[in-house]
Coordinates of C-alpha atoms in Angstrom, one line a residue:
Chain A
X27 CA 0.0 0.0 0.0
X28 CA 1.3 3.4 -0.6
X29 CA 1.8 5.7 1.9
X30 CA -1.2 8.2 0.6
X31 CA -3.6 5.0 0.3
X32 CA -2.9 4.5 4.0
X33 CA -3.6 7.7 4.7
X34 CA -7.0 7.9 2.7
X35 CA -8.1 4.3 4.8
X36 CA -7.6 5.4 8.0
X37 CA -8.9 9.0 7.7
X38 CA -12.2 7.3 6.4
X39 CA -11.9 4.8 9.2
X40 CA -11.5 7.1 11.7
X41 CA -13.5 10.0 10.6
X42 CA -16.1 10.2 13.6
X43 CA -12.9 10.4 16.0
X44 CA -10.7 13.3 14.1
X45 CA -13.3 15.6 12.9
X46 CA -14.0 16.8 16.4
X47 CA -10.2 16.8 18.0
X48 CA -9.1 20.0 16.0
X49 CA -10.1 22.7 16.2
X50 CA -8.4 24.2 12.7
X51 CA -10.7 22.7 9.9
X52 CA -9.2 19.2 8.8
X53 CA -8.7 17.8 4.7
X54 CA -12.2 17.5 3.3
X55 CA -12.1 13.4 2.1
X56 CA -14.7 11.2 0.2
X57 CA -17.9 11.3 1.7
X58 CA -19.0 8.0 3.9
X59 CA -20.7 6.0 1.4
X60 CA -20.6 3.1 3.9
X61 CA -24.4 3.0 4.7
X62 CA -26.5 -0.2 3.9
X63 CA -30.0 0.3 3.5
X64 CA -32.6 -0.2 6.5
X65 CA -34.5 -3.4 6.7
X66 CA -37.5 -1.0 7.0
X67 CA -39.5 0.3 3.9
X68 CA -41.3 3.6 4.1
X69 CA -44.7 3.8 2.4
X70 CA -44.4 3.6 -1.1
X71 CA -40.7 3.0 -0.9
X72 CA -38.4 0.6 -0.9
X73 CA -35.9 0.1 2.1
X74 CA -33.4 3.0 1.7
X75 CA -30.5 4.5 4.1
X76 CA -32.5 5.5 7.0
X77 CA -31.2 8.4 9.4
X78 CA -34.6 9.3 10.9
X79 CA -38.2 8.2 11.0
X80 CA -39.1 11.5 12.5
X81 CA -39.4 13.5 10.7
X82 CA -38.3 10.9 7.7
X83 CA -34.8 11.0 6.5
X84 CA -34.0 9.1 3.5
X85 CA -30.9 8.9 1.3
X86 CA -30.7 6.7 -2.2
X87 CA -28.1 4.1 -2.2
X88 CA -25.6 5.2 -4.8
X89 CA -25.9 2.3 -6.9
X90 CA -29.5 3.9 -8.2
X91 CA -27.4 6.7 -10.1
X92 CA -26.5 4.9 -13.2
X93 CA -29.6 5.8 -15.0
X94 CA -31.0 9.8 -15.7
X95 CA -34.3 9.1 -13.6
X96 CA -34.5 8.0 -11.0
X97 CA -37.2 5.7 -9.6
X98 CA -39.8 7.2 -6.9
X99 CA -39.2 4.6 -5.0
X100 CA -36.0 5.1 -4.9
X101 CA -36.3 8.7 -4.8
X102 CA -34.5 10.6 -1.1
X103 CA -36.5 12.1 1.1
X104 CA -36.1 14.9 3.3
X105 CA -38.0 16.7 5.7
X106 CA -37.1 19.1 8.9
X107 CA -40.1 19.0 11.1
X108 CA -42.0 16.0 12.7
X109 CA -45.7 16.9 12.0
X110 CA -46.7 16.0 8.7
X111 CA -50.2 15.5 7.7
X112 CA -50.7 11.9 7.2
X113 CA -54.0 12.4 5.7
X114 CA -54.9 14.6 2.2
X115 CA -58.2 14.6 0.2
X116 CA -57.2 15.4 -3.0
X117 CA -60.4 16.7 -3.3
X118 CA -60.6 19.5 -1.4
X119 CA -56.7 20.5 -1.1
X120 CA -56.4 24.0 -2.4
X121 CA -53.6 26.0 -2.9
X122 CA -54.1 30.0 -1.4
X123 CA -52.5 32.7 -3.4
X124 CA -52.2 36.1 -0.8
X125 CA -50.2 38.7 0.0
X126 CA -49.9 41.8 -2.7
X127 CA -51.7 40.2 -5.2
X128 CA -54.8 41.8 -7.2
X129 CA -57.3 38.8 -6.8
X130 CA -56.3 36.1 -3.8
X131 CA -57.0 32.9 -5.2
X132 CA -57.7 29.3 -4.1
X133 CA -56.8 26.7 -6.5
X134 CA -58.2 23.0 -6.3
X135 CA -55.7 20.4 -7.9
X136 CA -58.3 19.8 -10.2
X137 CA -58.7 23.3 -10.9
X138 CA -54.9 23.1 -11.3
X139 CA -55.1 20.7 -13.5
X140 CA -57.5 21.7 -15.9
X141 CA -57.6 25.6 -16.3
X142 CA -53.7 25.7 -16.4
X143 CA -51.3 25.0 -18.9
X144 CA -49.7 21.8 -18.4
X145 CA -45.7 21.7 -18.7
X146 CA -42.8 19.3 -17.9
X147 CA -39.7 19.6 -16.9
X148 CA -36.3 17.7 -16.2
X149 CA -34.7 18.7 -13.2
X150 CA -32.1 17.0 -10.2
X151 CA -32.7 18.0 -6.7
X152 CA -30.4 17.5 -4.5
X153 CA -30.0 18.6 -0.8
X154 CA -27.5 21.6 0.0
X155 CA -26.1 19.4 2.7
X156 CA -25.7 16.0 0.1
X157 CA -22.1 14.8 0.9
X158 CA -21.6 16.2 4.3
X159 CA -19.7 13.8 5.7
X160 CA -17.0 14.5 4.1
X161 CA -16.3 17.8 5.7
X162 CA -13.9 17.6 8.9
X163 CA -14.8 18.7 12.0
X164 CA -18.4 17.7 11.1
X165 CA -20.8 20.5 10.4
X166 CA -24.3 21.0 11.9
X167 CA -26.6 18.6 10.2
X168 CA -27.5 15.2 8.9
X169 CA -24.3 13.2 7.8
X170 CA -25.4 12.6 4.3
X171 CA -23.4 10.3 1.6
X172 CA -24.0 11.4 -1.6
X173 CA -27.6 10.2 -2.1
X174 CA -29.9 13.0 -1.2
X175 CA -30.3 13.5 -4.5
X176 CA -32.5 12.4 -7.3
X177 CA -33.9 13.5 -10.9
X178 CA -37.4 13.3 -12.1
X179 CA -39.8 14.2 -14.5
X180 CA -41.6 16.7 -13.1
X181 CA -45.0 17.7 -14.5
X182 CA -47.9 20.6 -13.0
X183 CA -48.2 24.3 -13.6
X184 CA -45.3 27.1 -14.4
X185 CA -45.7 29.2 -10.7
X186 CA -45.7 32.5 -13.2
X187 CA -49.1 31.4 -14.9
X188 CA -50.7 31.0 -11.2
X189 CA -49.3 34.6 -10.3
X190 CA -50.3 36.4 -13.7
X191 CA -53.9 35.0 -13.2
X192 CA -53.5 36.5 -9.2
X193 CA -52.1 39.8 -11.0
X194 CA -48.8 41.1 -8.8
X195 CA -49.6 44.7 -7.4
X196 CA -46.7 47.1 -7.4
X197 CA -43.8 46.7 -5.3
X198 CA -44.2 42.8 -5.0
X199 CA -40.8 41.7 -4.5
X200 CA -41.1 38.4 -2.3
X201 CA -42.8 35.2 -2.2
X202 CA -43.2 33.0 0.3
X203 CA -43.5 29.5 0.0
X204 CA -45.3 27.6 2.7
X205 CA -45.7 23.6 3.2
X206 CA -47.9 21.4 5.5
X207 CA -44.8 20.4 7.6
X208 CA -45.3 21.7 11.0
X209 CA -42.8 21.7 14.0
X210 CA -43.9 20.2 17.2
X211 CA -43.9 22.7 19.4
X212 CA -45.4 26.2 18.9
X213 CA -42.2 28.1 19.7
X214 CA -39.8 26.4 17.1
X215 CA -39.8 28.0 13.9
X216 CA -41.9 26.8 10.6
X217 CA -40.0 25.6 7.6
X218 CA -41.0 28.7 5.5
X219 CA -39.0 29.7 2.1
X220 CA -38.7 33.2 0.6
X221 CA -37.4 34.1 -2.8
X222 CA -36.8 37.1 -4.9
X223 CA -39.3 37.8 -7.4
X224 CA -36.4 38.5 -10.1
X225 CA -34.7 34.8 -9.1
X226 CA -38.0 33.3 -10.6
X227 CA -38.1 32.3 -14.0
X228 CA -40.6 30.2 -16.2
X229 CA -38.7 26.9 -15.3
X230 CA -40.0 27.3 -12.3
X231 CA -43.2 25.2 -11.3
X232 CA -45.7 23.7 -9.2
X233 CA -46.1 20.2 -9.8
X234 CA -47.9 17.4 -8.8
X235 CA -46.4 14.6 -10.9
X236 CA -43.6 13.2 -10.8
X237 CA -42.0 10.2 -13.7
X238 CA -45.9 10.1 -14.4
X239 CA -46.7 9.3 -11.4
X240 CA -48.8 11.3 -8.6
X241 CA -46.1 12.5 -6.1
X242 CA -45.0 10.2 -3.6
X243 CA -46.7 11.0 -0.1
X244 CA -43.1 11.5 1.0
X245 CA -42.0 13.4 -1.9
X246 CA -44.1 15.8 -1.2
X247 CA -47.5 14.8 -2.3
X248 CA -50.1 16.7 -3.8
X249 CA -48.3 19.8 -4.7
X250 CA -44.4 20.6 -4.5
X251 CA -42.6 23.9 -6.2
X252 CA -40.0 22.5 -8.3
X253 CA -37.2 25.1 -8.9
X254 CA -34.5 23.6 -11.6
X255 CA -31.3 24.7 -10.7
X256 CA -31.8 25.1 -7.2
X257 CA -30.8 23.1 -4.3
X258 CA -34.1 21.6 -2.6
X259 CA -34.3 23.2 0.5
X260 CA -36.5 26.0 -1.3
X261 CA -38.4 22.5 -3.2
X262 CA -41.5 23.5 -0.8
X263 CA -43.7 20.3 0.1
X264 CA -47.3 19.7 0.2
X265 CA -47.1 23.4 -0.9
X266 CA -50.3 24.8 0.7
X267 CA -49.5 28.9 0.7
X268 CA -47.7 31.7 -1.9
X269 CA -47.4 35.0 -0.4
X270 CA -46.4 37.8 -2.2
X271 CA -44.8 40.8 0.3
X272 CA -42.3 43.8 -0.6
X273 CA -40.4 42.9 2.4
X274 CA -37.9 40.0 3.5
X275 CA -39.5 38.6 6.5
X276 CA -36.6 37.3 8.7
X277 CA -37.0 33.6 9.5
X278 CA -34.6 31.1 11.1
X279 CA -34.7 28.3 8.1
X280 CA -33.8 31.6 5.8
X281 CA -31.4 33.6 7.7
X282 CA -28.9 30.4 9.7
X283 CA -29.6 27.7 7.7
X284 CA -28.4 26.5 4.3
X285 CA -26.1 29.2 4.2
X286 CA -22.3 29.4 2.6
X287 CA -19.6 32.0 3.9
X288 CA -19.7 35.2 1.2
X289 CA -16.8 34.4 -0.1
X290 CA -14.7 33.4 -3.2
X291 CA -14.1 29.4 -2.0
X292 CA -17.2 29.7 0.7
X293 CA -15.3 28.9 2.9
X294 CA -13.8 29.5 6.7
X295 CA -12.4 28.0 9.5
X296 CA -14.5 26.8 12.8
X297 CA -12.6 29.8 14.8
X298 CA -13.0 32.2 12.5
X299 CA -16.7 31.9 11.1
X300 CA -16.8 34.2 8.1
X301 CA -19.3 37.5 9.1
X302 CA -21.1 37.5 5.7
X303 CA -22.9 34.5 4.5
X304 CA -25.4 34.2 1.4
X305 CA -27.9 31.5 0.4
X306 CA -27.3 28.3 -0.9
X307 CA -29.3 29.0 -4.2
X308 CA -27.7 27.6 -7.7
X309 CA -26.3 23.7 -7.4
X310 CA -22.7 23.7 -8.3
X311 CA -21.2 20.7 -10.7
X312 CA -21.4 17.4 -10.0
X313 CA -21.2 13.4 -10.5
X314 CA -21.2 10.2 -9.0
X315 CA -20.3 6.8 -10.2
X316 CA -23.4 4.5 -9.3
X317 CA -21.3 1.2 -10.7
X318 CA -18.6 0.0 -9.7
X319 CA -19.3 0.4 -5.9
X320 CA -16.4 0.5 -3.6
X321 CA -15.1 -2.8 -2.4
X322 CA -16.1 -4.4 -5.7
X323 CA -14.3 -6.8 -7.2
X324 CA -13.6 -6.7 -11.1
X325 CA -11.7 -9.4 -13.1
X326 CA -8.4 -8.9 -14.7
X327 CA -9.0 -8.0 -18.8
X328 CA -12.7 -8.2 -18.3
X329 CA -14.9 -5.3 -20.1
X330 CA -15.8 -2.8 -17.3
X331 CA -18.3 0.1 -17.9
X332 CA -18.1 2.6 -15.3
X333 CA -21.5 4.4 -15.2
X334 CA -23.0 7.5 -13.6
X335 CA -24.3 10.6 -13.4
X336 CA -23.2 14.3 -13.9
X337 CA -25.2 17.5 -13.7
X338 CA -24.8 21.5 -12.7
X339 CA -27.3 24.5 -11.7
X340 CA -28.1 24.4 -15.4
X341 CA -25.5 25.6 -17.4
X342 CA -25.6 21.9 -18.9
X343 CA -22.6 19.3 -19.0
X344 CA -20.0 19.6 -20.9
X345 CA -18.4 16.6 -20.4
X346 CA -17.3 13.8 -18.2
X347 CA -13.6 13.2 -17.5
X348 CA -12.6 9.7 -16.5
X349 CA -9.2 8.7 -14.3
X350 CA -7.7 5.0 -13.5
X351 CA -4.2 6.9 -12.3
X352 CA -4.9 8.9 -9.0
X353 CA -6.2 12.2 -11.4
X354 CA -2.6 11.8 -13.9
X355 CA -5.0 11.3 -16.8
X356 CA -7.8 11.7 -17.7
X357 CA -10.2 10.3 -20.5
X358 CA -13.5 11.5 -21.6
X359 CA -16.7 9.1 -21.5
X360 CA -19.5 9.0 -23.0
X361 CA -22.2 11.5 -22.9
X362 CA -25.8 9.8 -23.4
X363 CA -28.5 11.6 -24.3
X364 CA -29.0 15.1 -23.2
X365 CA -32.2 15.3 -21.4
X366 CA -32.1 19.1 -20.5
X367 CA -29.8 21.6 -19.1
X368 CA -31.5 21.3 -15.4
X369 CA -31.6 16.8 -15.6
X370 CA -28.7 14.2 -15.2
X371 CA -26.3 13.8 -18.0
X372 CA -25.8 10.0 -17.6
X373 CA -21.9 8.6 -18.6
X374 CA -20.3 5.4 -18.9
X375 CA -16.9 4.7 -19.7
X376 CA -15.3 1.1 -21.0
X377 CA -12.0 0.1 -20.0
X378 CA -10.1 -3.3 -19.7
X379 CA -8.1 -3.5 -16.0
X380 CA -5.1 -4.4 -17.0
X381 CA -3.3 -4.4 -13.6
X382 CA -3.9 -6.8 -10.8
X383 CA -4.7 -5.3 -7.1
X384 CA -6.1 -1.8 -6.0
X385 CA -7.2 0.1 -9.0
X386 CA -9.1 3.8 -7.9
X387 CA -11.5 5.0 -10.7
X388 CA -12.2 8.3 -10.4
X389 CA -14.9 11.2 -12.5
X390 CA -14.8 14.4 -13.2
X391 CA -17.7 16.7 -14.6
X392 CA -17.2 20.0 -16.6
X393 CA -19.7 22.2 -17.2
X394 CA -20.4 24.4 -20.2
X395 CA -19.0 27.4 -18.7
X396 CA -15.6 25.4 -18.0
X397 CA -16.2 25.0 -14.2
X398 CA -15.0 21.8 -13.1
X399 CA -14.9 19.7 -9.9
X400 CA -12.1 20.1 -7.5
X401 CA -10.5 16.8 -5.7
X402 CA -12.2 16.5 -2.3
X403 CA -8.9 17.9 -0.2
X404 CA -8.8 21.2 -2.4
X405 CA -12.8 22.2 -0.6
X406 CA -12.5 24.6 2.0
X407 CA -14.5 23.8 5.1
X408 CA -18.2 25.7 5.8
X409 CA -20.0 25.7 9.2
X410 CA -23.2 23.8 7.7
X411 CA -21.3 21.1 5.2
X412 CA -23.1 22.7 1.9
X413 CA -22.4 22.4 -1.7
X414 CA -19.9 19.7 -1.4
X415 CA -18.7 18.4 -4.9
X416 CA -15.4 16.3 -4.8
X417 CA -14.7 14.3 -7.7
X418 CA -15.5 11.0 -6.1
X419 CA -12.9 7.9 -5.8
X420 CA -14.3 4.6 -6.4
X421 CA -11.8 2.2 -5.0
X422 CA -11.9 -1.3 -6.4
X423 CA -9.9 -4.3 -6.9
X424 CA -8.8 -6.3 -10.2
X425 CA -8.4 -10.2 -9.3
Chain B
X18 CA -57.0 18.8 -26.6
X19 CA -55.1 15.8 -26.6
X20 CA -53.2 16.7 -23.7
X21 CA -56.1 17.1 -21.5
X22 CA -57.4 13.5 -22.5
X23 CA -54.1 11.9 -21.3
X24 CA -54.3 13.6 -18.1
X25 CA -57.7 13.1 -16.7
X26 CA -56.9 9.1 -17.4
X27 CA -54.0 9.1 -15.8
X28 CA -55.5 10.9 -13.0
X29 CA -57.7 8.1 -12.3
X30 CA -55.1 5.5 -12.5
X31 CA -52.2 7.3 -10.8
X32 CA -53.7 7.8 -7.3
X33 CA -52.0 5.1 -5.2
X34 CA -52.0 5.9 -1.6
X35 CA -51.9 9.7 0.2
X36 CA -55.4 10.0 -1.0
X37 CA -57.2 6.8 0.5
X38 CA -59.2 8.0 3.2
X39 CA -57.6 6.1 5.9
X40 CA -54.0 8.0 6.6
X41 CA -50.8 7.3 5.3
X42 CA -48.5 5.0 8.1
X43 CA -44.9 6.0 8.5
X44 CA -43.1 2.9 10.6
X45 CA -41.7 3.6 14.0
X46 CA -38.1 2.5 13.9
X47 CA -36.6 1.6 17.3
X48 CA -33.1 3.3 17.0
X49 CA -30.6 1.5 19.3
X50 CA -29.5 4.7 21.7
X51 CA -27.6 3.7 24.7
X52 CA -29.1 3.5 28.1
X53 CA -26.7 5.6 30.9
X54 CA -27.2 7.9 33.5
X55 CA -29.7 10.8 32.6
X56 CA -31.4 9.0 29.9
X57 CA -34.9 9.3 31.4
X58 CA -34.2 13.1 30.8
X59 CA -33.1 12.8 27.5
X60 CA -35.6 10.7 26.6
X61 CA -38.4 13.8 28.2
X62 CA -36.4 17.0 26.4
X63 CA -34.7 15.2 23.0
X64 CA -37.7 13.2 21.8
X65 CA -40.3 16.2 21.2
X66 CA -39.2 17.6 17.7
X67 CA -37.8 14.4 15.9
X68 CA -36.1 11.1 16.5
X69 CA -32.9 9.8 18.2
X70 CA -32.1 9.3 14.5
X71 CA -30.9 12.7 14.7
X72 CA -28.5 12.3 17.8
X73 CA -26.9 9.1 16.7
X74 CA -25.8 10.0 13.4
X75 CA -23.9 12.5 14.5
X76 CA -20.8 9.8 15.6
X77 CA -19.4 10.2 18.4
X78 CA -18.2 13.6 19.5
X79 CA -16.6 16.2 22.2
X80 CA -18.2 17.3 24.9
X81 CA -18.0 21.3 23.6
X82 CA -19.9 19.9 19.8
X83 CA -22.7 18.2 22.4
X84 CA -23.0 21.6 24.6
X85 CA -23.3 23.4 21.5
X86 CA -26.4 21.3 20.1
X87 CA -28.2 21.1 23.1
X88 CA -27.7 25.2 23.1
X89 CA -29.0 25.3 19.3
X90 CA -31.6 23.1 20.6
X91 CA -32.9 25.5 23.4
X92 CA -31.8 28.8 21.1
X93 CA -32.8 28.4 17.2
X94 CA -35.4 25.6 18.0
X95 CA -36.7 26.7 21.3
X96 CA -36.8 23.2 22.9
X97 CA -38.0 24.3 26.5
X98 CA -35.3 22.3 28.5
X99 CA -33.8 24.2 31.6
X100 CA -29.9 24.4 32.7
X101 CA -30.0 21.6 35.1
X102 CA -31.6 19.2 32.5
X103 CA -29.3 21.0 29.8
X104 CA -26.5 19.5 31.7
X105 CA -27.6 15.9 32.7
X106 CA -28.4 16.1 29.0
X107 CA -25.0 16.7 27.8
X108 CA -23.5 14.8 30.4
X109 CA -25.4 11.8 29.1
X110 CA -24.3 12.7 25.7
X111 CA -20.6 12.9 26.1
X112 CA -20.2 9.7 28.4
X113 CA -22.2 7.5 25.7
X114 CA -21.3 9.4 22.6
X115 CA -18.5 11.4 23.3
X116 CA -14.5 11.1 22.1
X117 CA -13.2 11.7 25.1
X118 CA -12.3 15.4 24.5
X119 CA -13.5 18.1 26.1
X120 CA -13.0 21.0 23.4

C-alpha cells in the first residue's frame, strides 16, 4: 500500500474520532458511502438508508445513479419538522395565493389541472447538505453520503401562470412559499422559504407529478414547487401557501440555515466563522459513479463500464472526464443523451483492468462554462457542510 | 386537446395511496440509543421535535460539539429544556457518545 492509500483508509476509518479533535478545519475526504439500506421500507418506498423516521430522513443508495431518472421509490426524502399530515383529500386541497396580489386565489388540484397549462420539466434536486460527511470537524446537520439527491420528470403548472392569473400589485418583491410540515412545538420556527421575485423564471413550477406518477406522499405529495437549478431546501412540500410581500421577513430556516460563507471558495475556519454569508441557491457541478461500488471486485482484462451521473445548476454538461491513475489522466466518457440543461447527464466509460490489485476509478464533470470539480482535499470547510462536490474515488480491486 | 385526454386518465389511474381515506402509516423505527445515567431526561427533552435518529448519526463527538447542540436546541429551536436538564443532557451525551475530549 502506498503511503497516501494509508492515509486515505484510516482517515475514512477514523472519521467520527478526528473531525472533532481540532479545532483548525481538517482535509475535506470522500464522503462516507458506507451506509447499507434499513430493513424498513417507508410507504411507497423501498428500504433506503435510513437516518430518521421522524421526521423521515431518506438517502438513495448510490448504486441507483446509473440511469437519468430515477425511480420514486428510490427517490430521497427529506423533511425538517415532525408533524406531517398523514392524511390529504385530494379533493378538497387547495392551494391560497395572498399577500400583494390583485385577486387572492384558491386553486383546487383539479382546478390546477385543468384551467392551467400543463408543462414538464427535467430537473435534479439535491440537498445543500448532500455529501456532508466529508467535511472535517463535522458541520451541523444530517451526515449525508451522496444520495440525497434524485432527478425526475416533473410535471404541473409554471408558478408565473398562477401569479399572472393572481395579478402582482406594485412593489411585489417576495414570495413565500409555505408547506404542511409543521414543527412540534409552537415556539420552534416553521419551515417557510422566501425568494426574490427577479430569481424566478418560467422553469420554475408547481407540480404534482412526478416520472408520471402522482407524487410520492413523502415526496411531497399533492403539490411541490419545483425550482431547476436550485438546491431543494426552497423544493416547498405539500405546498399549501404563496405570499407575495415587498419585504424579507426574517425567519430562522432563511437567515442560519443552508447558508455558505460570502466568499470566493465559501469557505472559513470553525474559529474564524466568516461575518457574511449568502444563500445556498444555484447547485454547483457534479457526479457520482453508481457502478462500480467501492469494495467491488472486477476481473483482470474483463470489459468494465463505469457508469454514472453528472449534472450543474443548469449551465448543462459539458463533459465527463474519467481517471484510472490517481487524477494523472484523464479520458473522456461518454455523454448519453441530453435530457435538458437542469436533468442528469448520464456517462459510462469502457476500459479493460489491465493491472492486478487496487485500482481507484475516479470522475470528473465540466460544465459548459468550464467549471470543473475540485479533488475532495482542495474544498475549504463551511460551518453547515453545503455544496460539497469532490470528484469522487471509487476504489476497487482487479483479481 | 389531446393533452387534456391523457391527463384526466392518468389521474384516475395514478392515485395510489396519500389520498385513500384512511391516513398514510410511516413505521416507528426503534433506533438503538444507549441507556446511561440521565437517559430518562433525555428521553423527556430530545424526543419532542424528531427522532434519536438525529442524535446518533452525529458519531461520536466532544463534549464542547454536544454543549453546542443542546444550546442550538434551546436557542434556534426553542426546545424548552432548563440548565439543570441541559446539563444531565450533555453529560449523558458525552459519556455514551462522546470522544473523550473536552473542546
Amino acid at each position: 500500500m502506498k503511503r497516501r492509500d494509508f492515509f486515505k483508509t484510516s482517515i475514512a476509518a477514523s472519521a467520527a474520532v478526528l473531525s472533532s479533535t481540532s479545532l483548525a478545519a481538517g482535509e475535506t475526504h470522500q464522503p462516507n458511502e458506507t451506509r447499507k439500506v434499513s430493513k424498513y421500507a417507508f410507504p411507497e418506498k423501498r428500504p433506503l438508508i435510513t437516518y430518521s423516521d421522524r421526521p423521515p430522513l431518506l438517502e438513495t443508495p448510490l448504486s441507483v445513479f446509473t440511469e437519468e431518472f430515477t425511480p420514486n421509490d428510490q427517490f430521497f426524502v427529506r423533511w425538517h419538522l415532525p408533524d406531517i399530515p398523514t392524511h390529504i383529500d385530494p379533493d378538497t386541497y387547495t392551494i391560497h395565493i395572498n399577500g400583494m396580489v390583485q385577486r387572492e386565489l384558491k386553486i383546487s388540484l383539479k382546478d390546477l389541472k385543468n384551467d392551467f397549462e400543463q408543462v414538464e420539466v427535467n430537473a435534479v434536486v439535491q440537498c445543500g447538505g448532500n455529501s456532508r460527511s466529508a467535511f472535517t470537524p463535522i458541520p451541523g446537520g444530517i451526515q449525508w453520503g451522496s444520495g440525497a439527491m434524485g432527478c425526475a420528470r416533473w410535471k404541473g403548472v409554471r408558478l408565473k401562470d398562477i401569479l399572472d392569473k393572481a395579478g402582482l400589485i406594485e412593489g411585489a418583491k417576495w414570495i413565500g412559499f409555505n408547506g404542511r410540515e409543521k414543527a412540534a412545538y409552537y415556539k420552534t420556527p416553521n419551515f417557510v422559504r422566501e425568494l426574490e421575485l427577479d430569481e424566478l423564471d418560467d422553469h420554475v413550477i408547481v407540480a404534482y407529478e412526478m416520472n408520471g406518477e402522482d407524487l410520492p406522499y413523502l415526496n411531497g405529495y399533492p403539490l411541490r414547487l419545483v425550482l431547476p437549478g436550485y438546491y431543494s431546501d426552497s423544493w416547498v412540500k405539500m405546498l399549501s401557501n404563496i405570499t407575495v410581500t415587498d419585504k424579507y421577513k426574517s425567519l430562522f430556516f432563511m437567515d442560519k440555515a443552508y447558508r455558505v460563507p460570502d466568499n470566493e471558495c465559501e469557505c472559513e475556519t470553525p474559529e474564524k466563522l466568516a461575518k457574511k454569508t449568502k444563500p445556498i441557491t444555484i447547485m454547483n457541478v457534479k457526479s457520482v459513479i453508481g457502478y462500480p461500488e467501492n469494495g467491488a471486485k472486477i476481473y483482470h482484462n474483463s470489459e468494465v463500464v463505469v457508469r454514472g451521473v453528472a449534472w450543474d445548476g443548469g449551465y448543462g454538461i459539458h463533459k465527463v472526464m474519467i481517471s484510472l491513475d490517481d487524477g494523472k489522466t484523464w479520458d473522456e466518457a461518454q455523454l448519453k443523451e441530453d435530457l435538458g440543461r437542469y436533468a442528469y447527464r448520464s456517462f459510462r466509460f469502457g476500459f479493460k483492468p489491465k493491472k492486478y490489485g487496487k485500482l481507484h476509478i475516479m470522475a470528473k464533470a465540466v460544465n459548459s462554462l468550464g467549471e470543473e470539480q475540485p479533488f475532495s482535499k482542495d474544498i475549504g470547510w463551511n460551518r453547515g457542510g453545503y455544496k460539497y462536490n469532490g470528484i469522487q474515488v471509487v476504489n476497487v480491486e482487479v483479481v | 386537446m389531446m393533452k387534456k385526454i391523457i391527463l384526466l386518465t392518468a389521474l384516475s389511474i395514478s392515485a395510489l395511496f396519500a389520498q385513500v381515506k384512511s391516513s398514510v402509516e410511516v413505521p416507528y423505527i426503534p433506533f438503538e440509543i444507549k441507556m446511561g445515567k440521565g437517559f430518562s431526561t433525555v428521553q423527556a427533552d430530545c424526543l419532542m421535535c424528531h427522532s434519536f435518529g438525529y442524535i446518533i448519526n452525529q458519531g461520536p463527538q466532544s463534549r464542547k460539539f454536544w454543549r453546542g447542540k443542546v444550546d442550538k436546541m434551546i436557542e434556534e429551536f426553542k426546545a424548552p429544556i432548563d440548565k439543570k436538564d441541559a446539563k444531565i443532557i450533555e453529560n449523558y451525551l458525552f459519556e455514551n457518545y462522546g470522544n473523550g475530549k473536552e473542546q
